Short mmCIF file of N, CA and C in Angstrom, two decimals:
data_model
loop_
_atom_site.label_atom_id
_atom_site.label_comp_id
_atom_site.label_asym_id
_atom_site.label_seq_id
_atom_site.Cartn_x
_atom_site.Cartn_y
_atom_site.Cartn_z
N UNK E 1 -62.88 -20.05 69.48
CA UNK E 1 -62.71 -21.00 68.51
C UNK E 1 -64.34 -21.24 68.40
N UNK E 2 -64.59 -21.17 66.73
CA UNK E 2 -65.83 -21.46 66.36
C UNK E 2 -66.39 -22.73 66.96
N UNK E 3 -67.71 -22.86 67.26
CA UNK E 3 -68.52 -24.04 67.88
C UNK E 3 -68.85 -24.84 66.89
N UNK E 4 -68.45 -26.11 67.01
CA UNK E 4 -69.26 -27.14 65.75
C UNK E 4 -70.38 -27.03 65.93
N UNK E 5 -71.23 -27.16 64.76
CA UNK E 5 -72.58 -27.02 64.94
C UNK E 5 -73.25 -28.29 65.33
N UNK E 6 -74.39 -28.42 65.90
CA UNK E 6 -74.62 -29.77 66.18
C UNK E 6 -75.30 -30.26 65.53
N UNK E 7 -75.73 -29.64 64.17
CA UNK E 7 -76.37 -30.80 63.28
C UNK E 7 -75.74 -30.54 62.05
N UNK E 8 -75.56 -31.42 60.95
CA UNK E 8 -74.82 -31.05 59.94
C UNK E 8 -76.05 -30.97 58.73
N UNK E 9 -76.13 -29.97 57.99
CA UNK E 9 -77.02 -29.54 57.18
C UNK E 9 -76.43 -30.38 55.72
N UNK E 10 -77.35 -30.38 54.76
CA UNK E 10 -77.15 -31.43 53.56
C UNK E 10 -75.94 -29.99 52.75
N UNK E 11 -76.38 -29.11 53.09
CA UNK E 11 -75.30 -28.14 52.27
C UNK E 11 -74.00 -28.23 52.82
N UNK E 12 -73.97 -28.48 53.98
CA UNK E 12 -72.49 -28.81 54.54
C UNK E 12 -72.11 -29.95 53.94
N UNK E 13 -72.85 -31.12 53.84
CA UNK E 13 -72.51 -32.43 53.29
C UNK E 13 -72.11 -32.08 51.89
N UNK E 14 -72.60 -31.38 51.13
CA UNK E 14 -72.39 -30.97 49.44
C UNK E 14 -70.83 -30.31 49.58
N UNK E 15 -71.07 -29.11 50.38
CA UNK E 15 -69.89 -28.19 50.50
C UNK E 15 -68.63 -29.41 50.59
N UNK E 16 -68.59 -30.15 51.78
CA UNK E 16 -67.54 -31.00 52.24
C UNK E 16 -67.04 -32.11 50.82
N UNK E 17 -68.26 -32.38 50.18
CA UNK E 17 -68.00 -33.56 49.07
C UNK E 17 -67.40 -32.79 48.04
N UNK E 18 -67.77 -31.55 47.62
CA UNK E 18 -67.17 -30.53 46.69
C UNK E 18 -65.68 -30.27 47.17
N UNK E 19 -65.33 -30.09 48.37
CA UNK E 19 -64.11 -29.72 48.69
C UNK E 19 -63.31 -30.83 48.48
N UNK E 20 -63.55 -31.96 48.72
CA UNK E 20 -62.72 -33.29 48.40
C UNK E 20 -62.76 -33.48 47.40
N UNK E 21 -63.64 -33.33 46.02
CA UNK E 21 -63.56 -33.41 44.54
C UNK E 21 -62.71 -32.44 44.21
N UNK E 22 -62.46 -31.10 44.63
CA UNK E 22 -61.34 -30.05 44.32
C UNK E 22 -60.33 -30.74 44.29
N UNK E 23 -60.02 -31.33 45.89
CA UNK E 23 -58.45 -31.91 46.24
C UNK E 23 -58.10 -32.96 44.99
N UNK E 24 -59.05 -33.74 44.85
CA UNK E 24 -58.92 -34.92 44.01
C UNK E 24 -58.45 -34.47 42.46
N UNK E 25 -59.40 -33.60 41.97
CA UNK E 25 -58.78 -32.79 40.73
C UNK E 25 -57.81 -32.31 40.61
N UNK E 26 -57.23 -31.83 41.62
CA UNK E 26 -55.86 -31.16 41.47
C UNK E 26 -54.61 -31.93 41.73
N UNK E 27 -55.05 -33.24 42.10
CA UNK E 27 -53.81 -34.20 42.63
C UNK E 27 -53.14 -34.51 41.35
N UNK E 28 -53.75 -34.89 40.12
CA UNK E 28 -52.48 -35.27 39.04
C UNK E 28 -51.50 -34.08 38.77
N UNK E 29 -51.83 -32.99 38.96
CA UNK E 29 -51.20 -31.54 38.62
C UNK E 29 -50.07 -31.90 39.73
N UNK E 30 -50.47 -31.86 41.17
CA UNK E 30 -49.69 -31.93 42.32
C UNK E 30 -48.56 -33.04 42.24
N UNK E 31 -48.98 -34.30 41.75
CA UNK E 31 -48.19 -35.29 41.75
C UNK E 31 -47.31 -35.33 40.57
N UNK E 32 -47.74 -34.97 39.36
CA UNK E 32 -46.68 -34.82 38.36
C UNK E 32 -45.77 -33.71 38.42
N UNK E 33 -46.20 -32.17 39.23
CA UNK E 33 -45.22 -31.58 39.81
C UNK E 33 -44.11 -32.38 40.52
N UNK E 34 -44.62 -33.07 41.59
CA UNK E 34 -43.75 -33.57 42.61
C UNK E 34 -42.89 -34.64 41.79
N UNK E 35 -43.16 -35.19 41.03
CA UNK E 35 -42.39 -36.26 40.10
C UNK E 35 -41.48 -35.16 39.62
N UNK E 36 -41.84 -34.29 39.04
CA UNK E 36 -40.73 -33.52 37.80
C UNK E 36 -39.55 -33.10 38.79
N UNK E 37 -39.72 -32.48 40.01
CA UNK E 37 -39.04 -31.93 41.30
C UNK E 37 -38.37 -33.44 41.89
N UNK E 38 -38.55 -34.66 41.45
CA UNK E 38 -37.85 -35.92 42.28
C UNK E 38 -38.15 -36.08 43.25
N UNK E 39 -39.48 -35.54 43.93
CA UNK E 39 -39.87 -35.57 45.24
C UNK E 39 -40.85 -36.90 45.17
N UNK E 40 -40.58 -38.05 44.90
CA UNK E 40 -41.09 -39.13 45.03
C UNK E 40 -42.14 -39.56 46.01
N UNK E 41 -41.61 -39.55 46.94
CA UNK E 41 -42.21 -39.53 48.47
C UNK E 41 -43.52 -38.41 48.76
N UNK E 42 -43.17 -37.42 48.27
CA UNK E 42 -44.26 -36.49 48.23
C UNK E 42 -45.39 -36.80 47.39
N UNK E 43 -44.90 -37.15 46.15
CA UNK E 43 -46.11 -37.82 45.11
C UNK E 43 -46.73 -38.84 45.53
N UNK E 44 -46.19 -39.97 46.59
CA UNK E 44 -46.95 -40.82 46.84
C UNK E 44 -47.65 -40.42 48.00
N UNK E 45 -47.16 -39.49 48.98
CA UNK E 45 -48.29 -38.99 50.22
C UNK E 45 -49.14 -38.28 49.41
N UNK E 46 -49.16 -37.59 48.43
CA UNK E 46 -50.48 -37.02 47.86
C UNK E 46 -51.47 -38.14 47.33
N UNK E 47 -50.83 -39.17 46.82
CA UNK E 47 -51.74 -40.53 46.39
C UNK E 47 -52.39 -40.96 47.25
N UNK E 48 -51.85 -41.19 48.46
CA UNK E 48 -52.58 -41.89 49.46
C UNK E 48 -53.66 -40.97 50.26
N UNK E 49 -53.24 -39.83 50.15
CA UNK E 49 -54.52 -38.64 50.69
C UNK E 49 -55.47 -38.67 49.84
N UNK E 50 -55.25 -38.57 48.67
CA UNK E 50 -56.44 -38.64 47.89
C UNK E 50 -57.15 -40.03 47.66
N UNK E 51 -56.45 -41.19 47.98
CA UNK E 51 -57.37 -42.29 47.85
C UNK E 51 -58.08 -42.20 49.26
N UNK E 52 -57.66 -41.82 50.38
CA UNK E 52 -58.72 -41.56 51.55
C UNK E 52 -59.74 -40.65 51.16
N UNK E 53 -59.45 -39.67 50.60
CA UNK E 53 -60.39 -38.67 50.10
C UNK E 53 -61.36 -39.15 49.15
N UNK E 54 -61.25 -39.96 48.19
CA UNK E 54 -62.23 -40.84 47.86
C UNK E 54 -62.87 -41.61 48.56
N UNK E 55 -62.25 -42.36 49.62
CA UNK E 55 -63.04 -43.11 50.55
C UNK E 55 -64.04 -42.29 51.19
N UNK E 56 -63.59 -41.02 51.72
CA UNK E 56 -64.07 -40.26 52.55
C UNK E 56 -65.53 -39.61 51.95
N UNK E 57 -65.33 -39.57 50.46
CA UNK E 57 -66.48 -39.02 49.76
C UNK E 57 -67.88 -39.88 49.55
N UNK E 58 -67.05 -41.54 49.46
CA UNK E 58 -68.35 -42.15 49.12
C UNK E 58 -68.57 -43.30 50.04
N UNK E 59 -67.61 -43.74 51.15
CA UNK E 59 -67.88 -44.77 51.95
C UNK E 59 -68.23 -44.23 53.39
N UNK E 60 -67.70 -43.00 53.84
CA UNK E 60 -67.88 -42.41 54.99
C UNK E 60 -69.40 -42.51 55.37
N UNK E 61 -69.63 -42.61 56.90
CA UNK E 61 -70.98 -42.22 57.53
C UNK E 61 -70.76 -41.46 58.59
N UNK E 62 -69.65 -40.76 58.40
CA UNK E 62 -69.35 -39.53 59.59
C UNK E 62 -69.72 -38.28 58.77
N UNK E 63 -70.37 -37.68 59.62
CA UNK E 63 -70.83 -36.40 59.28
C UNK E 63 -69.90 -35.12 58.91
N UNK E 64 -70.07 -34.31 58.11
CA UNK E 64 -70.90 -34.27 56.86
C UNK E 64 -70.66 -35.23 55.88
N UNK E 65 -71.52 -36.01 55.49
CA UNK E 65 -71.66 -36.98 54.44
C UNK E 65 -72.50 -36.73 53.39
N UNK E 66 -72.45 -37.44 52.30
CA UNK E 66 -73.52 -37.98 51.35
C UNK E 66 -73.47 -39.19 51.19
N UNK E 67 -74.27 -39.89 50.82
CA UNK E 67 -74.47 -41.31 50.18
C UNK E 67 -73.52 -41.18 49.11
N UNK E 68 -73.02 -42.50 48.73
CA UNK E 68 -72.36 -42.81 47.41
C UNK E 68 -73.40 -42.33 46.14
N UNK E 69 -74.43 -42.72 46.12
CA UNK E 69 -75.25 -42.21 45.10
C UNK E 69 -75.67 -40.94 44.95
N UNK E 70 -75.72 -40.25 46.08
CA UNK E 70 -75.83 -38.52 46.10
C UNK E 70 -74.77 -37.92 45.95
N UNK E 71 -73.66 -38.57 46.20
CA UNK E 71 -71.98 -38.10 45.75
C UNK E 71 -71.97 -38.13 44.37
N UNK E 72 -72.23 -39.32 43.99
CA UNK E 72 -72.17 -39.38 42.39
C UNK E 72 -73.18 -38.54 41.58
N UNK E 73 -74.34 -38.45 41.80
CA UNK E 73 -75.19 -37.73 41.48
C UNK E 73 -74.94 -36.14 41.32
N UNK E 74 -74.50 -35.54 42.58
CA UNK E 74 -73.98 -34.39 42.39
C UNK E 74 -72.42 -33.90 41.84
N UNK E 75 -71.86 -34.86 42.22
CA UNK E 75 -70.18 -34.66 41.15
C UNK E 75 -69.87 -35.98 40.32
N UNK E 76 -70.41 -35.93 39.11
CA UNK E 76 -70.11 -36.88 38.23
C UNK E 76 -68.85 -37.56 38.57
N UNK E 77 -67.96 -36.54 38.46
CA UNK E 77 -66.60 -36.36 37.96
C UNK E 77 -65.79 -37.70 39.22
N UNK E 78 -66.85 -37.55 40.46
CA UNK E 78 -66.29 -38.59 41.25
C UNK E 78 -66.24 -40.20 40.92
N UNK E 79 -66.95 -40.36 40.31
CA UNK E 79 -66.78 -41.83 39.61
C UNK E 79 -65.52 -42.15 39.06
N UNK E 80 -65.12 -41.39 38.14
CA UNK E 80 -63.57 -41.54 37.50
C UNK E 80 -62.41 -41.43 38.43
N UNK E 81 -62.50 -41.20 39.56
CA UNK E 81 -61.56 -40.68 40.77
C UNK E 81 -60.75 -42.15 40.68
N UNK E 82 -61.36 -43.32 41.04
CA UNK E 82 -60.66 -44.46 41.32
C UNK E 82 -59.55 -44.93 40.38
N UNK E 83 -60.08 -44.89 38.92
CA UNK E 83 -59.26 -44.81 37.80
C UNK E 83 -58.18 -44.22 37.62
N UNK E 84 -58.61 -42.96 38.11
CA UNK E 84 -57.37 -42.13 37.87
C UNK E 84 -56.28 -42.06 38.81
N UNK E 85 -56.76 -42.52 40.01
CA UNK E 85 -55.81 -42.94 41.03
C UNK E 85 -54.68 -43.73 40.74
N UNK E 86 -55.60 -44.97 40.43
CA UNK E 86 -54.61 -46.02 39.91
C UNK E 86 -53.66 -45.87 38.73
N UNK E 87 -53.91 -45.09 37.78
CA UNK E 87 -53.05 -44.46 37.00
C UNK E 87 -52.01 -43.56 37.47
N UNK E 88 -52.24 -42.87 38.35
CA UNK E 88 -51.12 -42.18 39.08
C UNK E 88 -50.31 -43.00 39.98
N UNK E 89 -50.71 -44.03 40.50
CA UNK E 89 -50.27 -44.87 41.52
C UNK E 89 -49.06 -45.63 40.49
N UNK E 90 -49.64 -46.10 39.22
CA UNK E 90 -48.31 -46.83 38.32
C UNK E 90 -47.62 -45.73 37.83
N UNK E 91 -47.81 -44.62 37.60
CA UNK E 91 -47.08 -43.58 37.20
C UNK E 91 -45.92 -43.13 38.37
N UNK E 92 -46.21 -43.13 39.38
CA UNK E 92 -45.19 -42.84 40.48
C UNK E 92 -44.26 -43.83 40.74
N UNK E 93 -44.94 -45.37 40.85
CA UNK E 93 -44.03 -46.40 40.70
C UNK E 93 -42.93 -46.49 39.95
N UNK E 94 -43.40 -46.15 38.38
CA UNK E 94 -42.60 -46.10 37.48
C UNK E 94 -41.48 -45.17 37.66
N UNK E 95 -41.70 -43.86 38.04
CA UNK E 95 -40.73 -42.80 38.17
C UNK E 95 -39.96 -43.32 39.00
N UNK E 96 -40.49 -43.62 40.52
CA UNK E 96 -39.49 -44.00 41.37
C UNK E 96 -38.53 -45.02 41.22
N UNK E 97 -39.03 -46.25 40.45
CA UNK E 97 -38.15 -47.39 40.26
C UNK E 97 -37.29 -46.64 39.12
N UNK E 98 -37.39 -46.11 38.27
CA UNK E 98 -36.56 -45.09 37.31
C UNK E 98 -35.26 -44.51 37.94
N UNK E 99 -35.86 -43.67 38.94
CA UNK E 99 -34.75 -42.72 39.73
C UNK E 99 -33.91 -43.76 40.15
N UNK E 100 -34.59 -45.03 40.93
CA UNK E 100 -33.38 -45.97 41.68
C UNK E 100 -32.25 -46.44 40.80
N UNK E 101 -32.73 -46.70 39.42
CA UNK E 101 -31.89 -47.18 38.43
C UNK E 101 -30.78 -46.18 37.91
N UNK E 102 -30.87 -44.91 38.16
CA UNK E 102 -29.90 -43.81 37.80
C UNK E 102 -28.92 -43.74 38.73
N UNK E 103 -27.63 -43.86 38.35
CA UNK E 103 -26.35 -43.86 38.98
C UNK E 103 -26.37 -42.38 39.60
N UNK E 104 -26.63 -41.40 39.13
CA UNK E 104 -26.56 -40.09 39.33
C UNK E 104 -27.48 -39.34 40.32
N UNK E 105 -28.34 -40.22 41.05
CA UNK E 105 -29.55 -39.65 42.28
C UNK E 105 -28.37 -39.36 43.31
N UNK E 106 -28.72 -38.32 43.98
CA UNK E 106 -28.12 -38.27 45.49
C UNK E 106 -29.10 -39.01 46.60
N UNK E 107 -28.44 -39.05 47.89
CA UNK E 107 -29.02 -39.92 48.83
C UNK E 107 -30.76 -39.38 49.13
N UNK E 108 -30.80 -38.34 49.16
CA UNK E 108 -32.00 -37.99 49.43
C UNK E 108 -33.20 -38.32 48.58
N UNK E 109 -32.62 -38.11 47.28
CA UNK E 109 -33.54 -38.64 45.79
C UNK E 109 -33.74 -40.03 46.06
N UNK E 110 -32.73 -41.16 46.11
CA UNK E 110 -33.06 -42.20 46.41
C UNK E 110 -33.79 -43.02 47.67
N UNK E 111 -34.02 -42.00 48.60
CA UNK E 111 -34.54 -42.55 49.86
C UNK E 111 -36.19 -41.99 49.39
N UNK E 112 -36.02 -40.90 48.83
CA UNK E 112 -37.76 -40.44 48.44
C UNK E 112 -38.18 -41.62 47.52
N UNK E 113 -37.28 -42.10 46.82
CA UNK E 113 -37.99 -43.11 45.59
C UNK E 113 -38.06 -44.27 46.32
N UNK E 114 -37.22 -44.89 47.14
CA UNK E 114 -37.50 -46.18 48.22
C UNK E 114 -39.06 -45.76 49.01
N UNK E 115 -38.92 -44.72 49.56
CA UNK E 115 -40.06 -44.38 50.22
C UNK E 115 -41.33 -44.68 49.39
N UNK E 116 -41.37 -44.06 48.28
CA UNK E 116 -42.55 -43.99 47.34
C UNK E 116 -42.94 -45.40 47.10
N UNK E 117 -41.69 -46.15 46.64
CA UNK E 117 -41.96 -47.55 46.17
C UNK E 117 -42.71 -48.40 47.12
N UNK E 118 -42.21 -48.17 48.21
CA UNK E 118 -42.84 -48.86 49.83
C UNK E 118 -44.44 -48.28 49.60
N UNK E 119 -44.73 -47.23 49.54
CA UNK E 119 -46.05 -46.91 49.61
C UNK E 119 -46.91 -47.25 48.68
N UNK E 120 -46.85 -47.07 47.30
CA UNK E 120 -47.36 -47.26 46.18
C UNK E 120 -47.38 -48.72 45.93
N UNK E 121 -46.31 -49.29 46.18
CA UNK E 121 -46.30 -50.69 45.67
C UNK E 121 -46.76 -51.74 46.95
N UNK E 122 -46.51 -50.99 47.91
CA UNK E 122 -47.15 -51.90 49.10
C UNK E 122 -46.12 -53.00 49.59
N UNK E 123 -44.46 -52.79 49.27
CA UNK E 123 -43.58 -53.41 49.54
C UNK E 123 -43.01 -53.20 50.69
N UNK E 124 -42.40 -54.03 51.46
CA UNK E 124 -42.08 -54.01 52.92
C UNK E 124 -40.58 -53.05 52.71
N UNK E 125 -39.71 -52.57 53.83
CA UNK E 125 -38.76 -51.94 53.95
C UNK E 125 -37.79 -52.82 53.22
N UNK E 126 -37.82 -54.24 53.86
CA UNK E 126 -36.73 -55.43 53.42
C UNK E 126 -36.72 -55.27 51.73
N UNK E 127 -38.07 -55.50 50.92
CA UNK E 127 -37.85 -55.90 49.78
C UNK E 127 -37.63 -54.41 48.93
N UNK E 128 -37.94 -53.09 49.60
CA UNK E 128 -37.23 -52.10 49.16
C UNK E 128 -35.79 -51.88 49.07
N UNK E 129 -35.10 -52.59 50.00
CA UNK E 129 -33.59 -52.60 49.96
C UNK E 129 -33.02 -53.48 48.97
N UNK E 130 -33.59 -54.79 48.78
CA UNK E 130 -33.56 -55.66 47.89
C UNK E 130 -33.70 -55.17 46.32
N UNK E 131 -34.80 -54.49 46.33
CA UNK E 131 -34.78 -53.90 45.09
C UNK E 131 -33.97 -52.51 44.72
N UNK E 132 -33.35 -51.71 45.52
CA UNK E 132 -32.62 -51.16 45.34
C UNK E 132 -31.07 -51.68 44.96
N UNK E 133 -30.76 -52.60 45.53
CA UNK E 133 -29.32 -53.53 45.66
C UNK E 133 -29.71 -53.96 44.16
N UNK E 134 -30.53 -54.41 43.67
CA UNK E 134 -30.89 -55.08 42.39
C UNK E 134 -30.56 -53.97 41.16
N UNK E 135 -31.11 -52.99 41.71
CA UNK E 135 -30.73 -51.80 40.66
C UNK E 135 -29.09 -51.22 40.48
N UNK E 136 -28.71 -51.28 41.79
CA UNK E 136 -27.32 -50.73 41.58
C UNK E 136 -26.40 -52.30 41.03
N UNK E 137 -26.69 -53.55 40.97
CA UNK E 137 -25.94 -54.46 40.66
C UNK E 137 -26.01 -54.47 39.06
N UNK E 138 -27.54 -54.10 38.56
CA UNK E 138 -27.73 -54.10 37.31
C UNK E 138 -26.56 -52.72 36.54
N UNK E 139 -26.67 -51.94 37.33
CA UNK E 139 -26.07 -50.74 36.69
C UNK E 139 -24.40 -51.12 36.68
N UNK E 140 -24.06 -51.97 37.85
CA UNK E 140 -22.79 -52.07 37.49
C UNK E 140 -22.14 -53.29 36.61
N UNK E 141 -23.24 -54.07 36.23
CA UNK E 141 -22.92 -55.11 35.18
C UNK E 141 -23.22 -54.38 33.93
N UNK E 142 -23.68 -53.36 33.69
CA UNK E 142 -24.00 -52.55 32.49
C UNK E 142 -22.81 -51.75 32.20
N UNK E 143 -22.42 -50.89 33.25
CA UNK E 143 -20.87 -50.12 33.02
C UNK E 143 -19.59 -51.07 32.91
N UNK E 144 -19.58 -52.12 33.45
CA UNK E 144 -18.47 -53.24 33.07
C UNK E 144 -18.71 -53.80 31.47
N UNK E 145 -19.92 -54.15 31.23
CA UNK E 145 -20.18 -54.52 30.09
C UNK E 145 -19.78 -53.79 28.79
N UNK E 146 -20.00 -52.32 29.29
CA UNK E 146 -19.65 -51.43 27.93
C UNK E 146 -18.36 -51.57 27.81
N UNK E 147 -17.50 -51.81 28.65
CA UNK E 147 -16.16 -51.69 28.19
C UNK E 147 -15.36 -53.07 28.09
N UNK E 148 -16.15 -53.91 28.28
CA UNK E 148 -15.71 -55.54 28.13
C UNK E 148 -14.68 -55.93 27.19
N UNK E 149 -15.09 -55.49 25.97
CA UNK E 149 -14.14 -56.25 25.11
C UNK E 149 -13.15 -54.86 24.64
N UNK E 150 -13.01 -53.59 25.47
CA UNK E 150 -11.88 -52.71 25.14
C UNK E 150 -10.84 -53.23 25.34
N UNK E 151 -9.98 -52.42 24.69
CA UNK E 151 -8.53 -52.90 24.78
C UNK E 151 -8.00 -51.36 25.23
N UNK E 152 -8.54 -50.72 25.75
CA UNK E 152 -7.83 -49.50 25.78
C UNK E 152 -8.23 -49.20 27.59
N UNK E 153 -7.05 -49.21 28.17
CA UNK E 153 -6.75 -49.17 29.41
C UNK E 153 -7.68 -48.10 30.23
N UNK E 154 -7.49 -46.88 29.60
CA UNK E 154 -8.17 -45.50 30.12
C UNK E 154 -9.50 -45.62 30.50
N UNK E 155 -10.09 -46.74 29.35
CA UNK E 155 -11.79 -47.01 29.39
C UNK E 155 -11.85 -47.69 30.39
N UNK E 156 -11.12 -48.91 30.47
CA UNK E 156 -11.89 -49.89 31.63
C UNK E 156 -11.35 -49.29 33.03
N UNK E 157 -10.35 -48.72 33.13
CA UNK E 157 -9.83 -47.90 34.37
C UNK E 157 -11.12 -47.07 34.80
N UNK E 158 -11.57 -46.26 33.84
CA UNK E 158 -12.52 -45.38 34.41
C UNK E 158 -13.93 -46.02 34.45
N UNK E 159 -14.29 -47.07 33.95
CA UNK E 159 -15.30 -47.95 34.30
C UNK E 159 -15.18 -48.37 35.55
N UNK E 160 -14.17 -48.85 35.74
CA UNK E 160 -13.71 -49.88 37.47
C UNK E 160 -13.64 -48.41 38.57
N UNK E 161 -13.50 -47.33 37.92
CA UNK E 161 -13.31 -46.27 39.05
C UNK E 161 -14.84 -45.71 39.05
N UNK E 162 -15.59 -45.99 38.11
CA UNK E 162 -17.16 -45.35 38.29
C UNK E 162 -17.81 -46.64 39.67
N UNK E 163 -17.51 -47.78 38.90
CA UNK E 163 -18.01 -48.80 39.72
C UNK E 163 -17.50 -48.78 41.34
N UNK E 164 -16.36 -48.67 41.39
CA UNK E 164 -15.68 -48.81 42.91
C UNK E 164 -16.28 -47.61 43.90
N UNK E 165 -16.42 -46.43 42.87
CA UNK E 165 -17.07 -45.26 43.83
C UNK E 165 -18.40 -45.23 44.01
N UNK E 166 -19.14 -45.98 43.58
CA UNK E 166 -20.74 -46.45 43.73
C UNK E 166 -20.88 -46.91 45.01
N UNK E 167 -20.42 -47.83 45.90
CA UNK E 167 -20.63 -48.05 47.15
C UNK E 167 -20.32 -46.89 48.09
N UNK E 168 -19.18 -46.44 48.03
CA UNK E 168 -19.13 -44.84 48.86
C UNK E 168 -19.98 -43.97 48.73
N UNK E 169 -20.57 -43.92 47.42
CA UNK E 169 -21.66 -43.08 47.24
C UNK E 169 -22.80 -43.02 48.34
#
């Protein structure tokens, strides 16, 4: 195995910061791809890793490192990364909540959306469960309201069947 060098050079620090910036620049595309695939937890994990990457670029004193000023001078795009990550966090949270509202999602997708909500919104598992139950209750109410004044038995029966099938799912 290669030996760690005893001293880190400025070139190594620049390469490390540049590699981290490349990871950050690729993050939006990776997050959007994960969201398109309904891999909400994967998108949230990439977000967290990117947030840690920003911190490693500008806040660490572990070698190899550049100071915050050096990193921003060599890589001006680094300044925009915290704001870009905040935007991604909001997009992940919105997509996860939308997935929870959909009655057609499978268990794996629901679990992924709940995990993403926990990560990017900082909520507890208990709060995530309450959120999920609230979305189910809203869906049940909306389903029943859609046929509320309808005299057609088949339409009312269909709505009741969908509502009663939900807990089993």
